[in-house]
Coordinates of C-alpha atoms in Angstrom, one line a residue:
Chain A
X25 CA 7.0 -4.8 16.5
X26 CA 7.0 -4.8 20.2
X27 CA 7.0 -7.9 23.0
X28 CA 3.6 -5.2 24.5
X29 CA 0.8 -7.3 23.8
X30 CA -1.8 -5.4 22.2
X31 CA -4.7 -6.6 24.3
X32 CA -5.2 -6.3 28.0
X33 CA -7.6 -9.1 29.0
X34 CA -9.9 -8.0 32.2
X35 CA -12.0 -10.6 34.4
X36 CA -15.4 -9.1 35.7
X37 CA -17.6 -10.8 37.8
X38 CA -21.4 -9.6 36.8
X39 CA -24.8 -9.7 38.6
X40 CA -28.0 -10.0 36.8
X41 CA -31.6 -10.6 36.2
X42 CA -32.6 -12.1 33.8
X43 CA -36.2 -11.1 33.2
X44 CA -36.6 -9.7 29.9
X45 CA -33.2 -11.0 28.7
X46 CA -32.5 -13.2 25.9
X47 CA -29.6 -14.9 28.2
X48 CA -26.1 -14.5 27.8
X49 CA -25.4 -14.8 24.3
X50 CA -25.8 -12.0 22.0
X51 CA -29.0 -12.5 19.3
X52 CA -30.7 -10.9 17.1
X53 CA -34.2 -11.3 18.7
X54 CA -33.5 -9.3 21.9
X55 CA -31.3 -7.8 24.5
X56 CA -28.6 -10.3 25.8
X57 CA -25.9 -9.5 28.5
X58 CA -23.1 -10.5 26.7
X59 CA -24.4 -7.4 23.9
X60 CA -24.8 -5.4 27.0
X61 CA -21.3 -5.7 28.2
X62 CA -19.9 -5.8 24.8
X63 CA -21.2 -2.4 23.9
X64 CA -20.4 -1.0 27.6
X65 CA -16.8 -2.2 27.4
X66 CA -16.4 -0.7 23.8
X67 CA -18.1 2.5 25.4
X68 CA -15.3 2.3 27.9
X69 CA -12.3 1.9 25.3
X70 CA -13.7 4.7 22.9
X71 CA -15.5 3.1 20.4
X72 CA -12.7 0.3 19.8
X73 CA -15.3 -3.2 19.3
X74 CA -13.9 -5.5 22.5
X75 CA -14.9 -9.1 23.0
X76 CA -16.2 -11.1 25.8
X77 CA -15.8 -14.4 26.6
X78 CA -18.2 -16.3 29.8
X79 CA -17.8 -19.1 32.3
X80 CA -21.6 -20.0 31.4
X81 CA -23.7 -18.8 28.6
X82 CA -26.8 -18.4 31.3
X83 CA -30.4 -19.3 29.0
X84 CA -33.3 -16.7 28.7
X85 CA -34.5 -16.0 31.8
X86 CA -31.8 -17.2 34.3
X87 CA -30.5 -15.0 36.8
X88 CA -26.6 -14.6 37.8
X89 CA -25.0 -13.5 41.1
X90 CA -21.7 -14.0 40.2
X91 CA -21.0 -14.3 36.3
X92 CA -17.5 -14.5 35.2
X93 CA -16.6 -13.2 32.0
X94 CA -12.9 -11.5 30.7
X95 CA -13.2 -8.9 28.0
X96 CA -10.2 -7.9 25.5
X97 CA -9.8 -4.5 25.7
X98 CA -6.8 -2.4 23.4
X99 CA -3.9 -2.4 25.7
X100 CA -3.3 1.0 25.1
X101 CA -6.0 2.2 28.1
X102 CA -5.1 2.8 31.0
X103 CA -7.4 1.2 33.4
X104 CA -7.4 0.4 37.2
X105 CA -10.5 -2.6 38.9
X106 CA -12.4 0.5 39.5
X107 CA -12.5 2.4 36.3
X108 CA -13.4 -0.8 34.8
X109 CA -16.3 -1.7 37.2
X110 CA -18.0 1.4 37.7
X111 CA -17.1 2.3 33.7
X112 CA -19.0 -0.8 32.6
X113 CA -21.9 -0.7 35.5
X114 CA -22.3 3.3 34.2
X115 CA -22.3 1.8 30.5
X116 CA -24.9 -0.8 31.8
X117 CA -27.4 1.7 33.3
X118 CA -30.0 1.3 33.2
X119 CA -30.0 -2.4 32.7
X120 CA -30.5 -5.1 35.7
X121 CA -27.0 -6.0 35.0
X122 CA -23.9 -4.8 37.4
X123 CA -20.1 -5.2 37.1
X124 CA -19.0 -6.4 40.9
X125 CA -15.5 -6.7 40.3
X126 CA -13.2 -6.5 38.0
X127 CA -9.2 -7.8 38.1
X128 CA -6.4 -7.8 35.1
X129 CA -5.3 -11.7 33.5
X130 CA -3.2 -12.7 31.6
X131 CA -4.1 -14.1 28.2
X132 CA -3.9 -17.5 28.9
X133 CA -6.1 -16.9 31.4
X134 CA -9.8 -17.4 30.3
X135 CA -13.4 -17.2 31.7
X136 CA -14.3 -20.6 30.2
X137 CA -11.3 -22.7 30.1
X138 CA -9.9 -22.0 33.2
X139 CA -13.0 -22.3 35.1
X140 CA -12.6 -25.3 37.7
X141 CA -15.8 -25.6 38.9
X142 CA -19.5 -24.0 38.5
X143 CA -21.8 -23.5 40.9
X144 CA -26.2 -22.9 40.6
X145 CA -28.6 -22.6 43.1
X146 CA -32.5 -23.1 41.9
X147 CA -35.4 -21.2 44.3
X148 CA -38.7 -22.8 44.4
X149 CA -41.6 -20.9 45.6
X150 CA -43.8 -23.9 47.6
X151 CA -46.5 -22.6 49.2
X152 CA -50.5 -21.9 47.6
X153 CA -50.6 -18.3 46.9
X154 CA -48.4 -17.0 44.0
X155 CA -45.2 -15.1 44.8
X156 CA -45.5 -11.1 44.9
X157 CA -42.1 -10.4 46.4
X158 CA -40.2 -12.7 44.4
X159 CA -42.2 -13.0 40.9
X160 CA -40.0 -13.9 38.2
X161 CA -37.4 -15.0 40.6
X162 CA -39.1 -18.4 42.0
X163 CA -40.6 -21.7 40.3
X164 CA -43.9 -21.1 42.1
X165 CA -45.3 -25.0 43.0
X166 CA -48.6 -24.7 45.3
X167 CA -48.1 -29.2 46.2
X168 CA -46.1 -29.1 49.5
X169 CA -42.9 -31.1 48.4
X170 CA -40.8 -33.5 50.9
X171 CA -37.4 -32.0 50.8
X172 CA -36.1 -35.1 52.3
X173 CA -37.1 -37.4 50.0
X174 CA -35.8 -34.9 47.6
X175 CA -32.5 -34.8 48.9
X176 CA -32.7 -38.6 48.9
X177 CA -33.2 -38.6 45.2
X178 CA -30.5 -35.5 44.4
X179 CA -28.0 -37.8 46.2
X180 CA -28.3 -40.7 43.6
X181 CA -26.8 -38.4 40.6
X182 CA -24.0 -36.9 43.0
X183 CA -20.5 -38.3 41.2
X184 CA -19.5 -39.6 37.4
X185 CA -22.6 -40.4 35.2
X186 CA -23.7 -39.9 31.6
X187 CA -26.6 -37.6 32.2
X188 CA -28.3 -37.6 28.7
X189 CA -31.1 -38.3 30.7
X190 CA -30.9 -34.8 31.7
X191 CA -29.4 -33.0 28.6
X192 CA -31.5 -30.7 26.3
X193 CA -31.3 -32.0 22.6
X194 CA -30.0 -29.1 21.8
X195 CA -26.7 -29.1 24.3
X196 CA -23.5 -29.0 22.2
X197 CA -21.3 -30.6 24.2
X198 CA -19.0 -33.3 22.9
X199 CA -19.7 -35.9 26.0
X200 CA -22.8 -36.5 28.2
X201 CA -20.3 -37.7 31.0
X202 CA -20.3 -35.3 33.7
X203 CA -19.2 -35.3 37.4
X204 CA -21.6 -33.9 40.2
X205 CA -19.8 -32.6 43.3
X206 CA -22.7 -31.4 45.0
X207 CA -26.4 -31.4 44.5
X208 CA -28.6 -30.5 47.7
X209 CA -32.0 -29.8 48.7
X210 CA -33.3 -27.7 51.7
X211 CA -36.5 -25.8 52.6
X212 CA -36.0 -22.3 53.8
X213 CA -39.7 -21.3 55.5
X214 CA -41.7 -21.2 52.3
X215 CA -38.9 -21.6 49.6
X216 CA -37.1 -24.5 48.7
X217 CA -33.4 -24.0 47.9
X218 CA -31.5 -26.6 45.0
X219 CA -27.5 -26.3 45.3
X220 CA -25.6 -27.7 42.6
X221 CA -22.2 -27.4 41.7
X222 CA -19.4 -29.5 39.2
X223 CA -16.4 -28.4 37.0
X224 CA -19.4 -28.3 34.1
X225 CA -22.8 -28.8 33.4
X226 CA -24.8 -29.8 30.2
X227 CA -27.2 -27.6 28.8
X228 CA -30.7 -27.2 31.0
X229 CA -28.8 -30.5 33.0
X230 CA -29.2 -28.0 36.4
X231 CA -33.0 -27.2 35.2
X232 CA -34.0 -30.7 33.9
X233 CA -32.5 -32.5 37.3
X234 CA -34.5 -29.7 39.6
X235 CA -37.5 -30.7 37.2
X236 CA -36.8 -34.5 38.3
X237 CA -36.8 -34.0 41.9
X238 CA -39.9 -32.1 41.8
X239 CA -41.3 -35.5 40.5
X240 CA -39.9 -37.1 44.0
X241 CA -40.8 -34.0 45.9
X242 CA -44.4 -34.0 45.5
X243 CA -44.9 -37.8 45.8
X244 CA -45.5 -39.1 42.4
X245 CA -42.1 -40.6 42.1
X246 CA -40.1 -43.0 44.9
X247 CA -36.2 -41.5 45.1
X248 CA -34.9 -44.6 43.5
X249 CA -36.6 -43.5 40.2
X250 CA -34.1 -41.1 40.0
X251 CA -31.6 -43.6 39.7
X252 CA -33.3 -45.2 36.9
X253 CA -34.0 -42.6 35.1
X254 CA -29.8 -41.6 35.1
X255 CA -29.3 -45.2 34.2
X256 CA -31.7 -44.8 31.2
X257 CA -29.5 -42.4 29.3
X258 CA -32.9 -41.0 27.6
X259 CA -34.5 -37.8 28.1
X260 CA -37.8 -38.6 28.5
X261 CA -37.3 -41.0 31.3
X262 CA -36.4 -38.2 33.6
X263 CA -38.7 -35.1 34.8
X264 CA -39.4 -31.7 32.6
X265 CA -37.1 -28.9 32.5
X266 CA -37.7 -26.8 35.6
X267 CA -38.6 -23.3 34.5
X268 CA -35.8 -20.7 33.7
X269 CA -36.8 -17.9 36.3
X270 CA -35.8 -20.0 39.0
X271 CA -32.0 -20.8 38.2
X272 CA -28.9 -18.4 39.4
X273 CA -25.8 -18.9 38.4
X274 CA -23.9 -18.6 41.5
X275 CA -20.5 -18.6 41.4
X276 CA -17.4 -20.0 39.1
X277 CA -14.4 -21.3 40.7
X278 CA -10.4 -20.5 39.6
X279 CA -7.5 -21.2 40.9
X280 CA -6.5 -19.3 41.9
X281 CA -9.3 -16.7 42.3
X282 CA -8.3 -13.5 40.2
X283 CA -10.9 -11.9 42.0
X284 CA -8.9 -12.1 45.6
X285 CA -8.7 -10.2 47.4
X286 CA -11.8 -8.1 46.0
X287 CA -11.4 -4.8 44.4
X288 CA -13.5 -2.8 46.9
X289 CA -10.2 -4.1 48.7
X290 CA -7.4 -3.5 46.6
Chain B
X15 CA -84.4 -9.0 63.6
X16 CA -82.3 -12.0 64.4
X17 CA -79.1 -12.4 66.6
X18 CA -77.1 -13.4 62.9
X19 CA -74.8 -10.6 62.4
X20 CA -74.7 -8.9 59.3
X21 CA -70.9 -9.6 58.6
X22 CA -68.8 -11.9 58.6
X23 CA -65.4 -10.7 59.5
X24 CA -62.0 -12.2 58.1
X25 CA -58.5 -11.8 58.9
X26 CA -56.1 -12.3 55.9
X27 CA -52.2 -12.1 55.7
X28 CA -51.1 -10.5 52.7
X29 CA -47.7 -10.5 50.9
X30 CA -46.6 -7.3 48.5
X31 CA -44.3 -5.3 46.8
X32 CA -44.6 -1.5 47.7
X33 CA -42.5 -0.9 44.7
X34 CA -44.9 1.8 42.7
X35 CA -47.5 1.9 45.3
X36 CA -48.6 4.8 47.3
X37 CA -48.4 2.7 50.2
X38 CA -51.3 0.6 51.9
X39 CA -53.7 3.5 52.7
X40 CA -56.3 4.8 49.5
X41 CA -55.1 7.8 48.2
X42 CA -56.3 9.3 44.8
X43 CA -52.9 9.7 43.9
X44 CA -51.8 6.2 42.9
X45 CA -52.8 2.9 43.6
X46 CA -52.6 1.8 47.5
X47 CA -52.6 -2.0 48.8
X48 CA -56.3 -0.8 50.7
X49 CA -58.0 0.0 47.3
X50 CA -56.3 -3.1 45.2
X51 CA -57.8 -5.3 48.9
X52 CA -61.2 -4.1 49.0
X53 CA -61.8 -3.9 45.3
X54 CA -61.2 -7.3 44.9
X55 CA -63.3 -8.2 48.5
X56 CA -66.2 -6.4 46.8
X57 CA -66.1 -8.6 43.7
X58 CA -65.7 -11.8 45.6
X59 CA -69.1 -10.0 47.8
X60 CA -70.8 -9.5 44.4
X61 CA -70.3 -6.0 44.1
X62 CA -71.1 -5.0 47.8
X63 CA -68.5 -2.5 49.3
X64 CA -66.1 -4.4 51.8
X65 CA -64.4 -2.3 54.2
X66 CA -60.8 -3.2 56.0
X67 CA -58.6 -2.3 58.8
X68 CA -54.9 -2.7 58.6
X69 CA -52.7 -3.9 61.5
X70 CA -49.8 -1.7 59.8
X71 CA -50.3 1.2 57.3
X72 CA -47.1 0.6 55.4
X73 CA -45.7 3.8 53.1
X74 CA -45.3 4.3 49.7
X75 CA -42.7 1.7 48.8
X76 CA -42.7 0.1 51.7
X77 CA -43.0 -4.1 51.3
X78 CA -44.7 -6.5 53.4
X79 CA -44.1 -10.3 53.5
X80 CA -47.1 -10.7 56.0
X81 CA -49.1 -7.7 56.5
X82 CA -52.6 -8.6 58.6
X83 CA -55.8 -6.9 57.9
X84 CA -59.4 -7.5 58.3
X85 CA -62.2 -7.0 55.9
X86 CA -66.1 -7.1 56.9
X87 CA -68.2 -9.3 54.2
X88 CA -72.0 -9.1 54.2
X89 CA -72.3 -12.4 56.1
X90 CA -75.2 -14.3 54.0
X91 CA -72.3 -14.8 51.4
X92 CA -71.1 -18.5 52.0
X93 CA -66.8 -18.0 52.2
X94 CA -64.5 -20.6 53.2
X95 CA -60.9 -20.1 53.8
X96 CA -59.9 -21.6 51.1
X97 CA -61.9 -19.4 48.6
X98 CA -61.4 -16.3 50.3
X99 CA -57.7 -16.8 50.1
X100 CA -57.9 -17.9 46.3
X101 CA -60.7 -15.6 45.4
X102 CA -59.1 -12.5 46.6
X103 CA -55.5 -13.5 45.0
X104 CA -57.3 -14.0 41.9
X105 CA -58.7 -10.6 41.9
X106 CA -55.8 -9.1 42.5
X107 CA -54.3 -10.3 39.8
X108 CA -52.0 -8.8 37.7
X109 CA -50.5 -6.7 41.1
X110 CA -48.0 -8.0 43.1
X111 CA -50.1 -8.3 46.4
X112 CA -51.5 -11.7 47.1
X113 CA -52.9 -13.0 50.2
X114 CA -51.3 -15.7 51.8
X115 CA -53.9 -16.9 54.6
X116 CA -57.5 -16.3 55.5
X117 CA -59.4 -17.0 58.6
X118 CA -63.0 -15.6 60.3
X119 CA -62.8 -14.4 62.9
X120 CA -65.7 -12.5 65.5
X121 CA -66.4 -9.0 65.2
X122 CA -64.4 -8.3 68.5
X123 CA -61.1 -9.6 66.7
X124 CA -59.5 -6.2 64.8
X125 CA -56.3 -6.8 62.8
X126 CA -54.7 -3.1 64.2
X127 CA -56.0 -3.4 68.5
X128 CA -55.9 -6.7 68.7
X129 CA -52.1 -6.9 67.5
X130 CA -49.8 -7.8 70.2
X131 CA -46.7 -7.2 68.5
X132 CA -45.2 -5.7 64.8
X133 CA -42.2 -6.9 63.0
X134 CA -40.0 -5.5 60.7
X135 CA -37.2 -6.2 58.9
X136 CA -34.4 -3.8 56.8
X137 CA -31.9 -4.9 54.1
X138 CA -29.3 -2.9 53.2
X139 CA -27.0 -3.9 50.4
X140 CA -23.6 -2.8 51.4
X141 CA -21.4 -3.1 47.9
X142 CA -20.0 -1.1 46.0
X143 CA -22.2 -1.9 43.1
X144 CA -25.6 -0.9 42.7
X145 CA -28.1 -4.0 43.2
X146 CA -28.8 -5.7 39.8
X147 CA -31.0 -8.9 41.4
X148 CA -32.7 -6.8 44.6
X149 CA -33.2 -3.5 42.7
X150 CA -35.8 -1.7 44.6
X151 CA -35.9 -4.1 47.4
X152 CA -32.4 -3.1 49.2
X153 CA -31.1 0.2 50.5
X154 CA -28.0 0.5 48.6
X155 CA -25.2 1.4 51.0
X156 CA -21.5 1.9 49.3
X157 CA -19.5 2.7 52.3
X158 CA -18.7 -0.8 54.4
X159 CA -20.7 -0.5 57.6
X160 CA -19.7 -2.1 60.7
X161 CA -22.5 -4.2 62.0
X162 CA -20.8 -4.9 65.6
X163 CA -20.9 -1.3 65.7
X164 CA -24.4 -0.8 64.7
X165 CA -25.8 -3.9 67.3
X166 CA -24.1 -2.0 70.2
X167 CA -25.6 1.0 69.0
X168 CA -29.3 -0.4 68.5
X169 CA -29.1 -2.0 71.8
X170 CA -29.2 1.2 73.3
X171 CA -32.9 2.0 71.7
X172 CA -34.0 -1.0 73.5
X173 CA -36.9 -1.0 76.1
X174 CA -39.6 1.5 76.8
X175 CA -38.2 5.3 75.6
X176 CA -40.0 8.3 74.5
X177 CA -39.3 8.2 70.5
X178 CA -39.5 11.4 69.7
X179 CA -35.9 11.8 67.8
X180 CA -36.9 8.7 65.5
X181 CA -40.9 10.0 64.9
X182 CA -41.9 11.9 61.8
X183 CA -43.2 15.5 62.0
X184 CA -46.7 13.9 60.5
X185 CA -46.6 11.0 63.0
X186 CA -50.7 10.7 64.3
X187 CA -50.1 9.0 67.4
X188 CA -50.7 10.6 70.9
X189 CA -47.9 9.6 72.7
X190 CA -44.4 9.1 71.2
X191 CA -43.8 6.5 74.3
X192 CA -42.8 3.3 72.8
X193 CA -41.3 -0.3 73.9
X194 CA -38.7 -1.1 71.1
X195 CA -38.6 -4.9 72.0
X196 CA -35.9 -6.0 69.7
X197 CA -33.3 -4.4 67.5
X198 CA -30.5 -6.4 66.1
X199 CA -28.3 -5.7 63.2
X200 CA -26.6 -8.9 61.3
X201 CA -24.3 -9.1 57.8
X202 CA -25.6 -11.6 55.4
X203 CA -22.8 -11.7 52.7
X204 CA -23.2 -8.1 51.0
X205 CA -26.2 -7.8 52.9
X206 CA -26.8 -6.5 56.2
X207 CA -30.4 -6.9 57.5
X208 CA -31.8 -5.3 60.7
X209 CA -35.1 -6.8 62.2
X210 CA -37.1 -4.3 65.0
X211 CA -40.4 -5.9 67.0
X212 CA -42.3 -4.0 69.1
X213 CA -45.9 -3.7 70.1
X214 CA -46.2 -0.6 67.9
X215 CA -43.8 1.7 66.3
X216 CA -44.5 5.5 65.6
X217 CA -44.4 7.0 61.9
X218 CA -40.9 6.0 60.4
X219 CA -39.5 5.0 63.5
X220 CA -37.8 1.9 61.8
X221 CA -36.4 3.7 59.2
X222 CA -35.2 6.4 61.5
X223 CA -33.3 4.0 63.8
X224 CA -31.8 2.3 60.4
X225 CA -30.5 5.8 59.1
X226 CA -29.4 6.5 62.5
X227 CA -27.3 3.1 63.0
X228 CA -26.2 3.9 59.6
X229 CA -24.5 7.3 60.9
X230 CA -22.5 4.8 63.1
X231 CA -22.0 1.8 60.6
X232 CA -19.9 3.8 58.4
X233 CA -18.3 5.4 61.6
X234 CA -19.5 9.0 61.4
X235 CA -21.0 8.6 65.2
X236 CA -19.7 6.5 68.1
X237 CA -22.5 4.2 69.1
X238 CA -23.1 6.2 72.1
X239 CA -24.2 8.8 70.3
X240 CA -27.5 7.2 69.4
X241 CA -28.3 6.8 73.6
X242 CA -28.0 11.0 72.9
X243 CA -29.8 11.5 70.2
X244 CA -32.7 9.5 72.0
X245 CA -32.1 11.7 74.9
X246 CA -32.5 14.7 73.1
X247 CA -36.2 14.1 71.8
X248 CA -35.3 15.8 69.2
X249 CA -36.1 14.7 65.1
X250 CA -32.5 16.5 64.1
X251 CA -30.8 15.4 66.9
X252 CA -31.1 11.5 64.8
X253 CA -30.2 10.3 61.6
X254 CA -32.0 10.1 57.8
X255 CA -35.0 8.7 57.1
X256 CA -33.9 5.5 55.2
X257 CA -35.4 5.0 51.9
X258 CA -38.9 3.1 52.1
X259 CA -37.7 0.5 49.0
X260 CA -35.4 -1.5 52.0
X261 CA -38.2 -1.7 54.8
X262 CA -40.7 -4.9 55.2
X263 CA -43.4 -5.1 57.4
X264 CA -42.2 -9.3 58.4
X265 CA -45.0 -10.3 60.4
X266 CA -47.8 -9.2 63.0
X267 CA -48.6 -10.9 66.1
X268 CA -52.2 -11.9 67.6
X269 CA -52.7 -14.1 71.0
X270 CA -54.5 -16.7 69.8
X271 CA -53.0 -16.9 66.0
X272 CA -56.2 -16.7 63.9
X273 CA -54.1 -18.2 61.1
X274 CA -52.7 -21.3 63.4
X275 CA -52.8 -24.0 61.5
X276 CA -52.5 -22.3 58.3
X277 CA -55.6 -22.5 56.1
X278 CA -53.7 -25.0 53.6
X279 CA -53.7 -27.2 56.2
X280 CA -57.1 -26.9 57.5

């Protein structure tokens, strides 16, 4: 017996789409990302099985620019950042899912726990015609939508609030009481760009708030319903679940960053 | 005989994705943005052949966020804006081409000689990563580029120049005399886009200005060397063709607008 450990724990930040996907976690009905980079990862140590652990197990259908994840691989490879991001984006091929970068942690460092803050963006689509550039990457909604009121109503859940109004029955979090740094609303020529960001979110909480606004957007609710429907702590008083192909995971914060500088620059 | 005329023309801006078309012109090879068009203008006509003109035959893989053509309808069918826009979507249905807006306009309008002015714009994704969410829309770049470098460079191309280093051998056009109105290269995160607007380009001209600038991006040539390879009206003495998948044909210009107001608000 040694003081070595016997795992080397790796960070990777990962890109995806999610069309096609089951989402992150690994099932038996479909390809996920985390069975992707599982089996890419064991590619790259051999054979050995390694494990994967993520900042946010993204649903079927959501898109991530910047993932976080750490894997466990056996200590006993030798690997640099850029044998581990271009071995796992080789392994990947020819998947819509890329390693970006890729940094050694310790083992108490970890993709979930350690995670101080998440951060989504959600793309509408708000214009007649259907999308043919960005199918599958949009909510398409052909009602022109007032991004102001909008941004009135996304204003009203910013802060500490139990959002059960917003939580899908299924979320398996212990507590519906979340803080919301950031939640913002702006139009971008014919899209419509939803910012959110907080330490954590509930399950569909991003997709069912985007769903709410929507209901303010296009007129048939005043801002201040928004409120109400928070205070309601019920799930049917607030708007429906805003389709998956629209959500990105964006970013995940750490402090500090083990992703700084970048590998391209280390 | 009556003074009616037989057709009734109408301009239409179309959005696509060149991705796994043989570009907008009919070719028995593949499937073309022309055929998909007038196909679905002859249904909406009730079977009667509708012939169009294109204010920008785009390439194979080449996209367009707002392409202009115009297509001639037998003019005793009764067509609103509204239903050519929706009709002609619908029939183009399940490709990714869509038209966005639809206006008549009198047989002396023509979407290519009445065009005052083409736009285009280039993304490059500059990582080292392949692209994951933007496959097939993005030139993928590994080597960082230097976009002060490549602005000082493309500002050399600027104003009226004979083209004849940035033309392709099959390039149809008598003169190779062009005014390059606007060139500018900016870095949007990993992403650098270049946007070009002139009154017309010649065959590939954009994307032999973007593999030239590319040449001095990632610091192969000094940005003078560009002013020299123009100089030379020579194809070899410029850069590479750059791949058709990062090129979009962003917008075409008629004084007046036929589209001004936009049929969804007419």
């Amino acid at each position: 017996m040694t003081d070595t450990p016997a795992i080397q724990r790796w960070a990777v930040r990962i890109e995806y789409d999610g069309t096609g996907l089951v989402g992150w976690q690994r099932q038996s009905s479909g390809v996920s990302v985390q069975g992707l980079l599982e089996e890419a990862a064991s590619r790259l140590a051999g054979g050995t099985p390694v494990g994967s652990i993520t900042a946010g197990r993204t649903d079927a259908g959501v898109h991530a620019l910047a993932q976080v994840a750490h894997l466990d691989f056996p200590a006993g490879i030798k690997l640099t950042p850029h044998a581990v991001r271009e071995g796992l984006s080789y392994h990947l091929k020819p998947h819509a899912v890329v390693v970006v970068d890729a940094a050694p942690v310790s083992l108490d460092w970890n993709a979930r726990f350690s995670a101080t803050w998440r951060a989504y963006r959600y793309r509408i689509l708000n214009r007649r015609a259907r999308p043919a550039l960005v199918a599958g990457h949009v909510w398409h909604v052909k009602s022109p939508l007032d991004t102001e009121r909008m941004n009135e109503a996304a204003s009203l859940l910013l802060g500490l609030h139990d959002f059960t109004s917003f939580r899908a029955a299924a979320c398996q979090a212990k507590s519906p009481i979340r803080t919301l740094d950031h939640l913002a609303v702006r139009r971008e020529g014919d899209e419509i760009l939803i910012t959110a960001r907080a330490r954590s979110f509930l399950h569909h909480q991003v997709r069912n708030m985007v769903g709410t606004l929507k209901q303010v957007g296009c007129g048939y609710w005043a801002p201040e319903r928004v409120a109400q429907a928070l205070a309601a702590r019920d799930r049917s008083a607030a708007g429906q679940t805003a389709p998956a192909e629209g959500l990105y995971l964006s970013g995940v914060g750490y402090e500090p960053d083990p992703f700084s500088p970048p590998a391209t620059e280390r």
